[in-house]
Coordinates of C-alpha atoms in Angstrom, one line a residue:
X10 CA -9.9 -10.8 17.2
X11 CA -8.8 -7.0 17.0
X12 CA -6.8 -5.9 14.0
X13 CA -3.5 -4.8 14.8
X14 CA -2.1 -1.4 13.6
X15 CA 0.3 -1.8 10.7
X16 CA 2.0 0.7 8.3
X17 CA 2.6 -0.5 4.7
X18 CA 5.6 1.8 4.7
X19 CA 7.1 -0.8 6.6
X20 CA 6.1 -3.7 4.3
X21 CA 7.9 -5.4 1.3
X22 CA 7.6 -4.4 -2.1
X23 CA 8.1 -6.7 -5.2
X24 CA 7.0 -5.3 -8.6
X25 CA 3.5 -3.7 -7.9
X26 CA 2.6 -5.7 -4.9
X27 CA 3.3 -4.5 -1.3
X28 CA 2.9 -7.1 1.6
X29 CA 1.8 -6.1 5.1
X30 CA 4.4 -6.6 7.7
X31 CA 2.0 -7.8 10.3
X32 CA -0.4 -10.3 8.5
X33 CA 1.2 -10.8 5.2
X34 CA -1.9 -9.8 3.2
X35 CA -0.8 -8.2 -0.3
X36 CA -2.1 -5.0 -2.1
X37 CA -1.6 -3.9 -5.5
X38 CA 0.1 -0.6 -5.2
X39 CA -1.4 0.9 -8.4
X40 CA -5.1 0.4 -7.5
X41 CA -4.9 -0.5 -3.7
X42 CA -6.9 -3.8 -4.6
X43 CA -6.3 -6.6 -2.2
X44 CA -4.3 -9.5 -3.6
X45 CA -3.9 -12.0 -0.9
X46 CA -5.8 -13.2 2.1
X47 CA -6.4 -12.2 4.9
X48 CA -7.1 -8.6 3.3
X49 CA -10.4 -8.3 1.7
X50 CA -10.8 -4.5 1.5
X51 CA -8.7 -2.1 -0.8
X52 CA -6.5 0.6 0.6
X53 CA -6.5 4.2 -0.4
X54 CA -3.9 5.0 -3.3
X55 CA -2.7 8.4 -4.4
X56 CA -1.2 9.8 -7.5
X57 CA 2.5 11.2 -7.3
X58 CA 4.3 14.1 -9.0
X59 CA 7.7 14.5 -9.4
X60 CA 8.8 18.1 -9.2
X61 CA 12.6 18.9 -9.5
X62 CA 13.3 15.3 -8.3
X63 CA 11.0 15.6 -5.3
X64 CA 8.0 13.4 -5.2
X65 CA 4.8 14.9 -4.2
X66 CA 1.3 13.2 -3.2
X67 CA -1.4 14.5 -4.9
X68 CA -4.3 14.7 -2.3
X69 CA -7.9 15.0 -3.7
X70 CA -9.8 18.1 -2.5

């Protein structure tokens, strides 16, 4: 079975967990760790900075 493209930006957030809108797998938004089947691999996470009320993603070099 081919994985379907999905965006966690369209998922549901509750506390520190985000749920994928396609397969209902859940991830910890702090670490990217998988929390519920069918996901088994972590997703990348990035630090944020707030500057003058605007959030900036801190991308590693």
